[in-house]
Amino acid sequence: MSRPRAVAINVGANTTLPGFRGPVRPDGRFAYVPIPEREPTDAPVPTYGDLSFPLDVDVSAVADRRVHLDPEFAGVHGSTTYTYGDEHGVKAGPLSTLDPGDSLFFYATLSLGGEPDDAPDFPPEWGAYLIGEFRVERAITGAAYRDLGEGEQARFASNAHVKRADFDAEVLVAGGEDSSLLDRAVPLSASEAGATAGPLVTDLSNDSGEGPWWRRVLRFDAAATTALRAAVAERQP
């Protein structure tokens, strides 16, 4: 069996959709805020007002807006399993190559709440943070999903792309039992500024950290995946 690899992708609320970022506290606690759902759905989906957050998040301006709950984490926002789907080829390509046991990490841009002096290794205003991990159970292309029988398709039934009136996922990923929304966010940004990449990006990933790296797919080889998993575990309570 080959050694595990990892891919990290950007997810969650941002200043474009729905217009604000989720918060992170100096101790690393954070709120996972999904983006809005912009497509018609065949199945009911929650609104921002339906969600419950571990920290104060003001969703009053978008309370009635439907959410695109993707990724979904068991025990969070009413989800009972771990799935992720994506319609963009730039992400679908690397995600569809993940094997069972590999890691799919999720990172989000978060706004720091509290005094920056209380979080010296966090950027002072906003930054990119790892917020979750799937230990991959299965990754398939959208075309392969269409060819599955109903029994196998059921594994992804709660995914936001499957709920859309027109299924549009180019890739679907299921996470296994070792998957989780992290208890504490792990900074990818350097402490001096959110736009500056930290060592988890520049030292471990394939990315130089130049330009808007926080929007890109980050890839990690087997050795880097081991180091990244250790760095994440060290931050958890």
mmCIF file of N, CA and C in Angstrom, residues 6-113:
data_model
loop_
_atom_site.group_PDB
_atom_site.id
_atom_site.type_symbol
_atom_site.label_atom_id
_atom_site.label_comp_id
_atom_site.label_asym_id
_atom_site.label_seq_id
_atom_site.Cartn_x
_atom_site.Cartn_y
_atom_site.Cartn_z
ATOM 1 N N ALA A 6 -1.690 14.138 0.721
ATOM 2 C CA ALA A 6 -2.737 15.072 1.149
ATOM 3 C C ALA A 6 -2.924 16.169 0.121
ATOM 4 N N VAL A 7 -4.151 16.665 0.071
ATOM 5 C CA VAL A 7 -4.522 17.848 -0.701
ATOM 6 C C VAL A 7 -5.285 18.761 0.244
ATOM 7 N N ALA A 8 -5.057 20.066 0.144
ATOM 8 C CA ALA A 8 -5.803 21.040 0.949
ATOM 9 C C ALA A 8 -6.468 22.036 0.017
ATOM 10 N N ILE A 9 -7.758 22.315 0.269
ATOM 11 C CA ILE A 9 -8.518 23.233 -0.580
ATOM 12 C C ILE A 9 -9.255 24.253 0.274
ATOM 13 N N ASN A 10 -9.527 25.403 -0.342
ATOM 14 C CA ASN A 10 -10.221 26.488 0.334
ATOM 15 C C ASN A 10 -11.730 26.259 0.309
ATOM 16 N N VAL A 11 -12.367 26.433 1.447
ATOM 17 C CA VAL A 11 -13.822 26.306 1.566
ATOM 18 C C VAL A 11 -14.326 27.381 2.525
ATOM 19 N N GLY A 12 -15.637 27.477 2.632
ATOM 20 C CA GLY A 12 -16.244 28.302 3.671
ATOM 21 C C GLY A 12 -16.469 29.753 3.283
ATOM 22 N N ALA A 13 -17.163 30.446 4.164
ATOM 23 C CA ALA A 13 -17.574 31.835 3.946
ATOM 24 C C ALA A 13 -16.372 32.742 3.728
ATOM 25 N N ASN A 14 -16.586 33.755 2.913
ATOM 26 C CA ASN A 14 -15.540 34.740 2.657
ATOM 27 C C ASN A 14 -16.182 36.096 2.412
ATOM 28 N N THR A 15 -15.374 37.092 2.110
ATOM 29 C CA THR A 15 -15.906 38.449 1.984
ATOM 30 C C THR A 15 -16.730 38.646 0.719
ATOM 31 N N THR A 16 -16.687 37.680 -0.202
ATOM 32 C CA THR A 16 -17.539 37.726 -1.384
ATOM 33 C C THR A 16 -18.839 36.969 -1.151
ATOM 34 N N LEU A 17 -18.742 35.759 -0.652
ATOM 35 C CA LEU A 17 -19.896 34.902 -0.372
ATOM 36 C C LEU A 17 -19.813 34.376 1.053
ATOM 37 N N PRO A 18 -20.686 34.781 1.934
ATOM 38 C CA PRO A 18 -21.851 35.675 1.760
ATOM 39 C C PRO A 18 -21.557 37.135 2.050
ATOM 40 N N GLY A 19 -20.262 37.482 2.249
ATOM 41 C CA GLY A 19 -19.919 38.865 2.538
ATOM 42 C C GLY A 19 -19.156 39.029 3.837
ATOM 43 N N PHE A 20 -18.878 37.943 4.515
ATOM 44 C CA PHE A 20 -18.116 37.984 5.766
ATOM 45 C C PHE A 20 -17.414 36.647 5.959
ATOM 46 N N ARG A 21 -16.369 36.675 6.780
ATOM 47 C CA ARG A 21 -15.641 35.451 7.109
ATOM 48 C C ARG A 21 -16.106 34.919 8.460
ATOM 49 N N GLY A 22 -15.884 33.626 8.665
ATOM 50 C CA GLY A 22 -16.099 33.056 9.977
ATOM 51 C C GLY A 22 -15.066 33.577 10.959
ATOM 52 N N PRO A 23 -15.356 33.502 12.254
ATOM 53 C CA PRO A 23 -14.422 34.004 13.261
ATOM 54 C C PRO A 23 -13.474 32.928 13.777
ATOM 55 N N VAL A 24 -12.311 33.378 14.273
ATOM 56 C CA VAL A 24 -11.389 32.511 14.990
ATOM 57 C C VAL A 24 -10.929 33.278 16.226
ATOM 58 N N ARG A 25 -10.831 32.593 17.349
ATOM 59 C CA ARG A 25 -10.411 33.199 18.601
ATOM 60 C C ARG A 25 -8.911 32.956 18.841
ATOM 61 N N PRO A 26 -8.299 33.740 19.725
ATOM 62 C CA PRO A 26 -6.871 33.560 19.987
ATOM 63 C C PRO A 26 -6.486 32.153 20.452
ATOM 64 N N ASP A 27 -7.436 31.396 21.037
ATOM 65 C CA ASP A 27 -7.116 30.037 21.456
ATOM 66 C C ASP A 27 -7.334 29.019 20.333
ATOM 67 N N GLY A 28 -7.699 29.497 19.147
ATOM 68 C CA GLY A 28 -7.873 28.617 18.004
ATOM 69 C C GLY A 28 -9.294 28.141 17.777
ATOM 70 N N ARG A 29 -10.206 28.394 18.714
ATOM 71 C CA ARG A 29 -11.603 28.025 18.473
ATOM 72 C C ARG A 29 -12.141 28.844 17.305
ATOM 73 N N PHE A 30 -13.016 28.239 16.520
ATOM 74 C CA PHE A 30 -13.501 28.909 15.324
ATOM 75 C C PHE A 30 -14.916 28.428 15.011
ATOM 76 N N ALA A 31 -15.550 29.100 14.073
ATOM 77 C CA ALA A 31 -16.864 28.682 13.582
ATOM 78 C C ALA A 31 -16.756 28.385 12.094
ATOM 79 N N TYR A 32 -17.230 27.212 11.696
ATOM 80 C CA TYR A 32 -17.299 26.849 10.283
ATOM 81 C C TYR A 32 -18.590 27.420 9.706
ATOM 82 N N VAL A 33 -18.449 28.390 8.813
ATOM 83 C CA VAL A 33 -19.586 29.041 8.174
ATOM 84 C C VAL A 33 -19.553 28.690 6.691
ATOM 85 N N PRO A 34 -20.533 27.960 6.192
ATOM 86 C CA PRO A 34 -20.528 27.587 4.770
ATOM 87 C C PRO A 34 -20.890 28.760 3.865
ATOM 88 N N ILE A 35 -20.669 28.574 2.566
ATOM 89 C CA ILE A 35 -21.070 29.581 1.589
ATOM 90 C C ILE A 35 -22.559 29.429 1.272
ATOM 91 N N PRO A 36 -23.165 30.395 0.595
ATOM 92 C CA PRO A 36 -24.583 30.279 0.228
ATOM 93 C C PRO A 36 -24.794 29.249 -0.885
ATOM 94 N N GLU A 37 -25.988 28.699 -0.913
ATOM 95 C CA GLU A 37 -26.402 27.851 -2.038
ATOM 96 C C GLU A 37 -26.965 28.762 -3.119
ATOM 97 N N ARG A 38 -26.413 28.649 -4.327
ATOM 98 C CA ARG A 38 -26.811 29.538 -5.416
ATOM 99 C C ARG A 38 -27.601 28.835 -6.518
ATOM 100 N N GLU A 39 -27.853 27.530 -6.350
ATOM 101 C CA GLU A 39 -28.547 26.769 -7.382
ATOM 102 C C GLU A 39 -29.850 26.195 -6.835
ATOM 103 N N PRO A 40 -30.807 25.889 -7.708
ATOM 104 C CA PRO A 40 -32.038 25.229 -7.269
ATOM 105 C C PRO A 40 -31.718 23.836 -6.724
ATOM 106 N N THR A 41 -32.484 23.381 -5.748
ATOM 107 C CA THR A 41 -32.271 22.058 -5.163
ATOM 108 C C THR A 41 -33.560 21.248 -5.195
ATOM 109 N N ASP A 42 -33.391 19.933 -5.305
ATOM 110 C CA ASP A 42 -34.539 19.029 -5.240
ATOM 111 C C ASP A 42 -34.862 18.622 -3.811
ATOM 112 N N ALA A 43 -33.896 18.792 -2.921
ATOM 113 C CA ALA A 43 -34.075 18.427 -1.515
ATOM 114 C C ALA A 43 -33.938 19.677 -0.652
ATOM 115 N N PRO A 44 -34.617 19.711 0.488
ATOM 116 C CA PRO A 44 -34.507 20.884 1.364
ATOM 117 C C PRO A 44 -33.078 21.080 1.859
ATOM 118 N N VAL A 45 -32.667 22.329 1.963
ATOM 119 C CA VAL A 45 -31.363 22.663 2.533
ATOM 120 C C VAL A 45 -31.570 23.731 3.598
ATOM 121 N N PRO A 46 -30.709 23.780 4.617
ATOM 122 C CA PRO A 46 -30.896 24.751 5.691
ATOM 123 C C PRO A 46 -30.547 26.169 5.255
ATOM 124 N N THR A 47 -31.035 27.125 6.034
ATOM 125 C CA THR A 47 -30.654 28.528 5.862
ATOM 126 C C THR A 47 -29.616 28.871 6.929
ATOM 127 N N TYR A 48 -29.004 30.040 6.779
ATOM 128 C CA TYR A 48 -28.052 30.479 7.806
ATOM 129 C C TYR A 48 -28.729 30.572 9.166
ATOM 130 N N GLY A 49 -29.989 30.984 9.166
ATOM 131 C CA GLY A 49 -30.700 31.089 10.432
ATOM 132 C C GLY A 49 -30.948 29.753 11.099
ATOM 133 N N ASP A 50 -30.886 28.666 10.336
ATOM 134 C CA ASP A 50 -31.089 27.327 10.894
ATOM 135 C C ASP A 50 -29.838 26.779 11.577
ATOM 136 N N LEU A 51 -28.681 27.374 11.290
ATOM 137 C CA LEU A 51 -27.424 26.824 11.781
ATOM 138 C C LEU A 51 -27.143 27.259 13.208
ATOM 139 N N SER A 52 -26.404 26.412 13.899
ATOM 140 C CA SER A 52 -25.974 26.711 15.263
ATOM 141 C C SER A 52 -24.453 26.757 15.289
ATOM 142 N N PHE A 53 -23.905 27.865 15.800
ATOM 143 C CA PHE A 53 -22.457 28.058 15.785
ATOM 144 C C PHE A 53 -21.892 28.018 17.206
ATOM 145 N N PRO A 54 -20.654 27.502 17.362
ATOM 146 C CA PRO A 54 -20.047 27.453 18.696
ATOM 147 C C PRO A 54 -19.582 28.819 19.191
ATOM 148 N N LEU A 55 -19.458 29.795 18.290
ATOM 149 C CA LEU A 55 -19.083 31.158 18.634
ATOM 150 C C LEU A 55 -20.153 32.101 18.096
ATOM 151 N N ASP A 56 -20.127 33.341 18.556
ATOM 152 C CA ASP A 56 -21.084 34.329 18.064
ATOM 153 C C ASP A 56 -20.799 34.648 16.594
ATOM 154 N N VAL A 57 -21.780 34.405 15.749
ATOM 155 C CA VAL A 57 -21.685 34.739 14.334
ATOM 156 C C VAL A 57 -22.966 35.482 13.963
ATOM 157 N N ASP A 58 -22.836 36.708 13.504
ATOM 158 C CA ASP A 58 -23.997 37.508 13.153
ATOM 159 C C ASP A 58 -24.419 37.184 11.726
ATOM 160 N N VAL A 59 -25.473 36.382 11.603
ATOM 161 C CA VAL A 59 -25.988 36.011 10.281
ATOM 162 C C VAL A 59 -27.311 36.705 9.993
ATOM 163 N N SER A 60 -27.623 37.739 10.753
ATOM 164 C CA SER A 60 -28.934 38.382 10.628
ATOM 165 C C SER A 60 -29.190 38.905 9.216
ATOM 166 N N ALA A 61 -28.149 39.361 8.537
ATOM 167 C CA ALA A 61 -28.339 39.915 7.198
ATOM 168 C C ALA A 61 -28.620 38.846 6.157
ATOM 169 N N VAL A 62 -28.291 37.591 6.477
ATOM 170 C CA VAL A 62 -28.470 36.502 5.508
ATOM 171 C C VAL A 62 -29.246 35.339 6.114
ATOM 172 N N ALA A 63 -29.970 35.598 7.194
ATOM 173 C CA ALA A 63 -30.616 34.524 7.958
ATOM 174 C C ALA A 63 -31.526 33.656 7.110
ATOM 175 N N ASP A 64 -32.183 34.231 6.113
ATOM 176 C CA ASP A 64 -33.130 33.471 5.286
ATOM 177 C C ASP A 64 -32.477 32.876 4.038
ATOM 178 N N ARG A 65 -31.200 33.099 3.882
ATOM 179 C CA ARG A 65 -30.517 32.611 2.682
ATOM 180 C C ARG A 65 -30.115 31.149 2.870
ATOM 181 N N ARG A 66 -30.325 30.339 1.853
ATOM 182 C CA ARG A 66 -29.970 28.917 1.928
ATOM 183 C C ARG A 66 -28.454 28.740 1.901
ATOM 184 N N VAL A 67 -27.972 27.680 2.546
ATOM 185 C CA VAL A 67 -26.535 27.432 2.591
ATOM 186 C C VAL A 67 -26.160 26.222 1.744
ATOM 187 N N HIS A 68 -24.949 26.290 1.211
ATOM 188 C CA HIS A 68 -24.349 25.181 0.466
ATOM 189 C C HIS A 68 -23.436 24.465 1.463
ATOM 190 N N LEU A 69 -23.976 23.489 2.150
ATOM 191 C CA LEU A 69 -23.279 22.841 3.264
ATOM 192 C C LEU A 69 -22.296 21.795 2.718
ATOM 193 N N ASP A 70 -21.144 22.279 2.303
ATOM 194 C CA ASP A 70 -20.164 21.435 1.633
ATOM 195 C C ASP A 70 -18.779 22.018 1.876
ATOM 196 N N PRO A 71 -17.901 21.337 2.571
ATOM 197 C CA PRO A 71 -18.029 19.951 3.050
ATOM 198 C C PRO A 71 -19.022 19.829 4.203
ATOM 199 N N GLU A 72 -19.431 18.589 4.435
ATOM 200 C CA GLU A 72 -20.261 18.302 5.599
ATOM 201 C C GLU A 72 -19.482 17.408 6.544
ATOM 202 N N PHE A 73 -19.608 17.722 7.829
ATOM 203 C CA PHE A 73 -18.919 17.002 8.888
ATOM 204 C C PHE A 73 -19.959 16.417 9.843
ATOM 205 N N ALA A 74 -19.831 15.150 10.149
ATOM 206 C CA ALA A 74 -20.780 14.496 11.053
ATOM 207 C C ALA A 74 -20.847 15.247 12.376
ATOM 208 N N GLY A 75 -22.065 15.523 12.827
ATOM 209 C CA GLY A 75 -22.267 16.207 14.090
ATOM 210 C C GLY A 75 -22.225 17.719 14.007
ATOM 211 N N VAL A 76 -22.051 18.274 12.791
ATOM 212 C CA VAL A 76 -21.951 19.717 12.613
ATOM 213 C C VAL A 76 -23.063 20.181 11.666
ATOM 214 N N HIS A 77 -23.826 21.172 12.098
ATOM 215 C CA HIS A 77 -24.909 21.740 11.282
ATOM 216 C C HIS A 77 -25.906 20.671 10.828
ATOM 217 N N GLY A 78 -26.121 19.672 11.660
ATOM 218 C CA GLY A 78 -27.115 18.655 11.354
ATOM 219 C C GLY A 78 -26.638 17.525 10.462
ATOM 220 N N SER A 79 -25.394 17.532 10.052
ATOM 221 C CA SER A 79 -24.878 16.467 9.184
ATOM 222 C C SER A 79 -24.601 15.201 9.987
ATOM 223 N N THR A 80 -24.670 14.070 9.297
ATOM 224 C CA THR A 80 -24.433 12.778 9.952
ATOM 225 C C THR A 80 -23.288 12.010 9.301
ATOM 226 N N THR A 81 -22.665 12.591 8.292
ATOM 227 C CA THR A 81 -21.590 11.894 7.593
ATOM 228 C C THR A 81 -20.586 12.907 7.073
ATOM 229 N N TYR A 82 -19.580 12.411 6.353
ATOM 230 C CA TYR A 82 -18.524 13.259 5.810
ATOM 231 C C TYR A 82 -18.516 13.136 4.286
ATOM 232 N N THR A 83 -18.917 14.189 3.587
ATOM 233 C CA THR A 83 -18.816 14.194 2.134
ATOM 234 C C THR A 83 -18.391 15.562 1.652
ATOM 235 N N TYR A 84 -17.805 15.574 0.464
ATOM 236 C CA TYR A 84 -17.456 16.826 -0.190
ATOM 237 C C TYR A 84 -17.607 16.636 -1.689
ATOM 238 N N GLY A 85 -18.135 17.645 -2.363
ATOM 239 C CA GLY A 85 -18.246 17.625 -3.809
ATOM 240 C C GLY A 85 -17.767 18.938 -4.387
ATOM 241 N N ASP A 86 -17.302 18.908 -5.642
ATOM 242 C CA ASP A 86 -16.833 20.141 -6.267
ATOM 243 C C ASP A 86 -17.088 20.085 -7.767
ATOM 244 N N GLU A 87 -17.538 21.207 -8.315
ATOM 245 C CA GLU A 87 -17.842 21.264 -9.737
ATOM 246 C C GLU A 87 -16.716 21.861 -10.572
ATOM 247 N N HIS A 88 -15.634 22.286 -9.916
ATOM 248 C CA HIS A 88 -14.543 22.963 -10.619
ATOM 249 C C HIS A 88 -13.420 21.992 -10.963
ATOM 250 N N GLY A 89 -13.051 21.971 -12.228
ATOM 251 C CA GLY A 89 -12.042 21.033 -12.689
ATOM 252 C C GLY A 89 -10.695 21.205 -12.029
ATOM 253 N N VAL A 90 -10.322 22.444 -11.659
ATOM 254 C CA VAL A 90 -9.019 22.676 -11.057
ATOM 255 C C VAL A 90 -8.887 21.954 -9.716
ATOM 256 N N LYS A 91 -9.999 21.750 -9.027
ATOM 257 C CA LYS A 91 -9.983 20.984 -7.784
ATOM 258 C C LYS A 91 -10.290 19.519 -8.032
ATOM 259 N N ALA A 92 -11.202 19.266 -8.968
ATOM 260 C CA ALA A 92 -11.639 17.891 -9.212
ATOM 261 C C ALA A 92 -10.486 17.002 -9.649
ATOM 262 N N GLY A 93 -9.572 17.539 -10.443
ATOM 263 C CA GLY A 93 -8.458 16.741 -10.930
ATOM 264 C C GLY A 93 -7.647 16.127 -9.808
ATOM 265 N N PRO A 94 -7.040 16.936 -8.925
ATOM 266 C CA PRO A 94 -6.252 16.356 -7.837
ATOM 267 C C PRO A 94 -7.083 15.580 -6.817
ATOM 268 N N LEU A 95 -8.330 16.006 -6.577
ATOM 269 C CA LEU A 95 -9.146 15.303 -5.584
ATOM 270 C C LEU A 95 -9.516 13.908 -6.054
ATOM 271 N N SER A 96 -9.756 13.764 -7.344
ATOM 272 C CA SER A 96 -10.176 12.460 -7.856
ATOM 273 C C SER A 96 -9.058 11.429 -7.824
ATOM 274 N N THR A 97 -7.813 11.879 -7.612
ATOM 275 C CA THR A 97 -6.682 10.942 -7.543
ATOM 276 C C THR A 97 -6.395 10.470 -6.126
ATOM 277 N N LEU A 98 -7.116 11.011 -5.132
ATOM 278 C CA LEU A 98 -6.873 10.608 -3.746
ATOM 279 C C LEU A 98 -7.290 9.149 -3.534
ATOM 280 N N ASP A 99 -6.471 8.432 -2.787
ATOM 281 C CA ASP A 99 -6.730 7.027 -2.491
ATOM 282 C C ASP A 99 -7.239 6.879 -1.055
ATOM 283 N N PRO A 100 -7.885 5.758 -0.733
ATOM 284 C CA PRO A 100 -8.285 5.520 0.651
ATOM 285 C C PRO A 100 -7.087 5.651 1.595
ATOM 286 N N GLY A 101 -7.292 6.403 2.683
ATOM 287 C CA GLY A 101 -6.216 6.638 3.632
ATOM 288 C C GLY A 101 -5.484 7.939 3.424
ATOM 289 N N ASP A 102 -5.612 8.547 2.226
ATOM 290 C CA ASP A 102 -5.040 9.875 2.005
ATOM 291 C C ASP A 102 -5.842 10.905 2.797
ATOM 292 N N SER A 103 -5.313 12.124 2.863
ATOM 293 C CA SER A 103 -5.992 13.202 3.584
ATOM 294 C C SER A 103 -6.492 14.271 2.632
ATOM 295 N N LEU A 104 -7.721 14.691 2.847
ATOM 296 C CA LEU A 104 -8.253 15.888 2.218
ATOM 297 C C LEU A 104 -8.443 16.910 3.328
ATOM 298 N N PHE A 105 -7.593 17.926 3.335
ATOM 299 C CA PHE A 105 -7.698 18.992 4.326
ATOM 300 C C PHE A 105 -8.509 20.143 3.754
ATOM 301 N N PHE A 106 -9.233 20.801 4.629
ATOM 302 C CA PHE A 106 -10.011 21.977 4.261
ATOM 303 C C PHE A 106 -9.462 23.176 5.008
ATOM 304 N N TYR A 107 -9.279 24.273 4.276
ATOM 305 C CA TYR A 107 -8.868 25.502 4.948
ATOM 306 C C TYR A 107 -9.820 26.630 4.579
ATOM 307 N N ALA A 108 -9.923 27.592 5.475
ATOM 308 C CA ALA A 108 -10.832 28.725 5.285
ATOM 309 C C ALA A 108 -10.129 29.999 5.703
ATOM 310 N N THR A 109 -10.541 31.119 5.123
ATOM 311 C CA THR A 109 -10.073 32.405 5.620
ATOM 312 C C THR A 109 -10.993 32.816 6.765
ATOM 313 N N LEU A 110 -10.385 33.146 7.888
ATOM 314 C CA LEU A 110 -11.109 33.484 9.110
ATOM 315 C C LEU A 110 -10.652 34.834 9.630
ATOM 316 N N SER A 111 -11.560 35.545 10.295
ATOM 317 C CA SER A 111 -11.242 36.842 10.892
ATOM 318 C C SER A 111 -10.959 36.664 12.380
ATOM 319 N N LEU A 112 -9.850 37.234 12.821
ATOM 320 C CA LEU A 112 -9.461 37.099 14.221
ATOM 321 C C LEU A 112 -10.339 37.961 15.107
ATOM 322 N N GLY A 113 -10.934 37.348 16.130
ATOM 323 C CA GLY A 113 -11.703 38.057 17.129
ATOM 324 C C GLY A 113 -10.946 38.043 18.441
#
